[in-house]
Each structure stands twice: as structure tokens, then as C-alpha cells.
JSON list of C-alpha atoms in Angstrom, two decimals:
[
{"chain": "Z", "resi": 1, "resn": "MET", "atom": "CA", "xyz": [-46.10, -22.02, 15.21]},
{"chain": "Z", "resi": 2, "resn": "THR", "atom": "CA", "xyz": [-44.44, -24.00, 12.60]},
{"chain": "Z", "resi": 3, "resn": "VAL", "atom": "CA", "xyz": [-42.17, -26.76, 13.38]},
{"chain": "Z", "resi": 4, "resn": "LYS", "atom": "CA", "xyz": [-39.57, -24.48, 11.92]},
{"chain": "Z", "resi": 5, "resn": "GLN", "atom": "CA", "xyz": [-40.25, -21.94, 14.31]},
{"chain": "Z", "resi": 6, "resn": "LYS", "atom": "CA", "xyz": [-40.57, -24.14, 17.81]},
{"chain": "Z", "resi": 7, "resn": "GLN", "atom": "CA", "xyz": [-37.19, -25.45, 16.36]},
{"chain": "Z", "resi": 8, "resn": "SER", "atom": "CA", "xyz": [-35.62, -22.20, 15.69]},
{"chain": "Z", "resi": 9, "resn": "LEU", "atom": "CA", "xyz": [-36.28, -21.27, 19.28]},
{"chain": "Z", "resi": 10, "resn": "LEU", "atom": "CA", "xyz": [-35.01, -24.32, 20.64]},
{"chain": "Z", "resi": 11, "resn": "CYS", "atom": "CA", "xyz": [-31.68, -23.31, 19.04]},
{"chain": "Z", "resi": 12, "resn": "TYR", "atom": "CA", "xyz": [-32.06, -19.83, 20.17]},
{"chain": "Z", "resi": 13, "resn": "MET", "atom": "CA", "xyz": [-32.25, -21.44, 24.07]},
{"chain": "Z", "resi": 14, "resn": "ASP", "atom": "CA", "xyz": [-29.03, -23.38, 23.19]},
{"chain": "Z", "resi": 15, "resn": "CYS", "atom": "CA", "xyz": [-31.33, -26.76, 23.25]},
{"chain": "Z", "resi": 16, "resn": "LEU", "atom": "CA", "xyz": [-30.93, -28.30, 19.59]},
{"chain": "Z", "resi": 17, "resn": "GLU", "atom": "CA", "xyz": [-28.05, -27.26, 17.03]},
{"chain": "Z", "resi": 18, "resn": "PRO", "atom": "CA", "xyz": [-28.94, -25.64, 14.13]},
{"chain": "Z", "resi": 19, "resn": "ALA", "atom": "CA", "xyz": [-28.79, -28.26, 11.86]},
{"chain": "Z", "resi": 20, "resn": "GLY", "atom": "CA", "xyz": [-31.89, -30.00, 13.67]},
{"chain": "Z", "resi": 21, "resn": "ILE", "atom": "CA", "xyz": [-34.14, -27.39, 12.25]},
{"chain": "Z", "resi": 22, "resn": "ASP", "atom": "CA", "xyz": [-35.56, -29.05, 9.63]},
{"chain": "Z", "resi": 23, "resn": "GLY", "atom": "CA", "xyz": [-39.07, -29.07, 10.06]},
{"chain": "Z", "resi": 24, "resn": "LEU", "atom": "CA", "xyz": [-39.90, -32.54, 11.74]},
{"chain": "Z", "resi": 25, "resn": "TRP", "atom": "CA", "xyz": [-40.53, -32.86, 14.81]},
{"chain": "Z", "resi": 26, "resn": "GLY", "atom": "CA", "xyz": [-38.65, -36.07, 16.19]},
{"chain": "Z", "resi": 27, "resn": "PRO", "atom": "CA", "xyz": [-37.19, -37.45, 19.31]},
{"chain": "Z", "resi": 28, "resn": "GLU", "atom": "CA", "xyz": [-34.51, -34.77, 18.96]},
{"chain": "Z", "resi": 29, "resn": "SER", "atom": "CA", "xyz": [-37.01, -32.32, 18.78]},
{"chain": "Z", "resi": 30, "resn": "ALA", "atom": "CA", "xyz": [-38.85, -33.38, 21.95]},
{"chain": "Z", "resi": 31, "resn": "LYS", "atom": "CA", "xyz": [-35.42, -33.93, 23.72]},
{"chain": "Z", "resi": 32, "resn": "ALA", "atom": "CA", "xyz": [-34.42, -30.48, 22.86]},
{"chain": "Z", "resi": 33, "resn": "THR", "atom": "CA", "xyz": [-38.23, -29.17, 24.13]},
{"chain": "Z", "resi": 34, "resn": "GLU", "atom": "CA", "xyz": [-37.23, -30.89, 27.53]},
{"chain": "Z", "resi": 35, "resn": "ALA", "atom": "CA", "xyz": [-34.04, -29.23, 27.87]},
{"chain": "Z", "resi": 36, "resn": "MET", "atom": "CA", "xyz": [-35.78, -25.93, 27.59]},
{"chain": "Z", "resi": 37, "resn": "GLN", "atom": "CA", "xyz": [-38.85, -26.57, 29.79]},
{"chain": "Z", "resi": 38, "resn": "HIS", "atom": "CA", "xyz": [-35.98, -27.39, 31.98]},
{"chain": "Z", "resi": 39, "resn": "LYS", "atom": "CA", "xyz": [-34.22, -23.83, 31.89]},
{"chain": "Z", "resi": 40, "resn": "LEU", "atom": "CA", "xyz": [-37.93, -22.42, 31.69]},
{"chain": "Z", "resi": 41, "resn": "GLY", "atom": "CA", "xyz": [-38.70, -23.96, 34.97]},
{"chain": "Z", "resi": 42, "resn": "ILE", "atom": "CA", "xyz": [-41.81, -26.09, 34.09]},
{"chain": "Z", "resi": 43, "resn": "GLU", "atom": "CA", "xyz": [-42.10, -29.73, 34.02]},
{"chain": "Z", "resi": 44, "resn": "PRO", "atom": "CA", "xyz": [-39.95, -31.45, 31.51]},
{"chain": "Z", "resi": 45, "resn": "ASP", "atom": "CA", "xyz": [-42.10, -33.78, 29.06]},
{"chain": "Z", "resi": 46, "resn": "GLY", "atom": "CA", "xyz": [-41.01, -33.13, 25.62]},
{"chain": "Z", "resi": 47, "resn": "ILE", "atom": "CA", "xyz": [-44.15, -32.20, 24.32]},
{"chain": "Z", "resi": 48, "resn": "TRP", "atom": "CA", "xyz": [-44.71, -28.59, 23.06]},
{"chain": "Z", "resi": 49, "resn": "GLY", "atom": "CA", "xyz": [-48.25, -27.65, 24.27]},
{"chain": "Z", "resi": 50, "resn": "ASP", "atom": "CA", "xyz": [-49.88, -24.35, 25.66]},
{"chain": "Z", "resi": 51, "resn": "GLN", "atom": "CA", "xyz": [-47.67, -24.38, 29.16]},
{"chain": "Z", "resi": 52, "resn": "THR", "atom": "CA", "xyz": [-44.46, -24.33, 27.26]},
{"chain": "Z", "resi": 53, "resn": "ASP", "atom": "CA", "xyz": [-45.74, -22.20, 24.39]},
{"chain": "Z", "resi": 54, "resn": "SER", "atom": "CA", "xyz": [-47.04, -19.13, 26.95]},
{"chain": "Z", "resi": 55, "resn": "ALA", "atom": "CA", "xyz": [-43.50, -19.80, 28.84]},
{"chain": "Z", "resi": 56, "resn": "ILE", "atom": "CA", "xyz": [-41.32, -19.15, 25.82]},
{"chain": "Z", "resi": 57, "resn": "ARG", "atom": "CA", "xyz": [-43.25, -16.45, 24.54]},
{"chain": "Z", "resi": 58, "resn": "GLU", "atom": "CA", "xyz": [-43.39, -14.88, 28.48]},
{"chain": "Z", "resi": 59, "resn": "TYR", "atom": "CA", "xyz": [-39.49, -15.23, 28.13]},
{"chain": "Z", "resi": 60, "resn": "ILE", "atom": "CA", "xyz": [-38.95, -13.69, 25.05]},
{"chain": "Z", "resi": 61, "resn": "TYR", "atom": "CA", "xyz": [-40.90, -11.13, 26.19]},
{"chain": "Z", "resi": 62, "resn": "SER", "atom": "CA", "xyz": [-39.32, -10.24, 29.00]},
{"chain": "Z", "resi": 63, "resn": "GLY", "atom": "CA", "xyz": [-35.86, -9.60, 27.55]},
{"chain": "Z", "resi": 64, "resn": "ALA", "atom": "CA", "xyz": [-34.23, -11.99, 29.99]},
{"chain": "Z", "resi": 65, "resn": "ASP", "atom": "CA", "xyz": [-30.75, -13.21, 29.83]},
{"chain": "Z", "resi": 66, "resn": "LEU", "atom": "CA", "xyz": [-30.76, -16.86, 28.57]},
{"chain": "Z", "resi": 67, "resn": "PRO", "atom": "CA", "xyz": [-31.43, -19.30, 31.66]},
{"chain": "Z", "resi": 68, "resn": "GLU", "atom": "CA", "xyz": [-28.49, -22.08, 32.64]}
]
């Protein structure tokens, strides 16, 4: 998954503003990742690793409403 794809998912999850989709992974993307991880119920560390990737894919495939 590319950085822009990850940032687009962060935007979809209401954790990153659309202007943040720039293809550069920096502190804003890491902070947004922490927020998304919290929403998905996994330990927020700001790192988009295997656990985060699996959790976001599972969430999207489930068709569930956005978590708070």
C-alpha cells in the first residue's frame, strides 16, 4: 500500500484532513495513525505495521459504520 493510499484511509476514518494526503509520511500522518488505531481498538503507536494494516482491512471489509 502506498503512502497516499494509507493517508486516504486515514482521511476516510476522519483522522486526517484531505490536505494531509501528500504522499509524505511525517508526524501528521503518524499522529493520524494513532487516532485511527485508537478507533480500531488496537494499541496506538503511530506506526502503520501489520496489525494496523490488518485492522483497517478487516474494518473496511466488514462494512461497519465509522467508529467514534
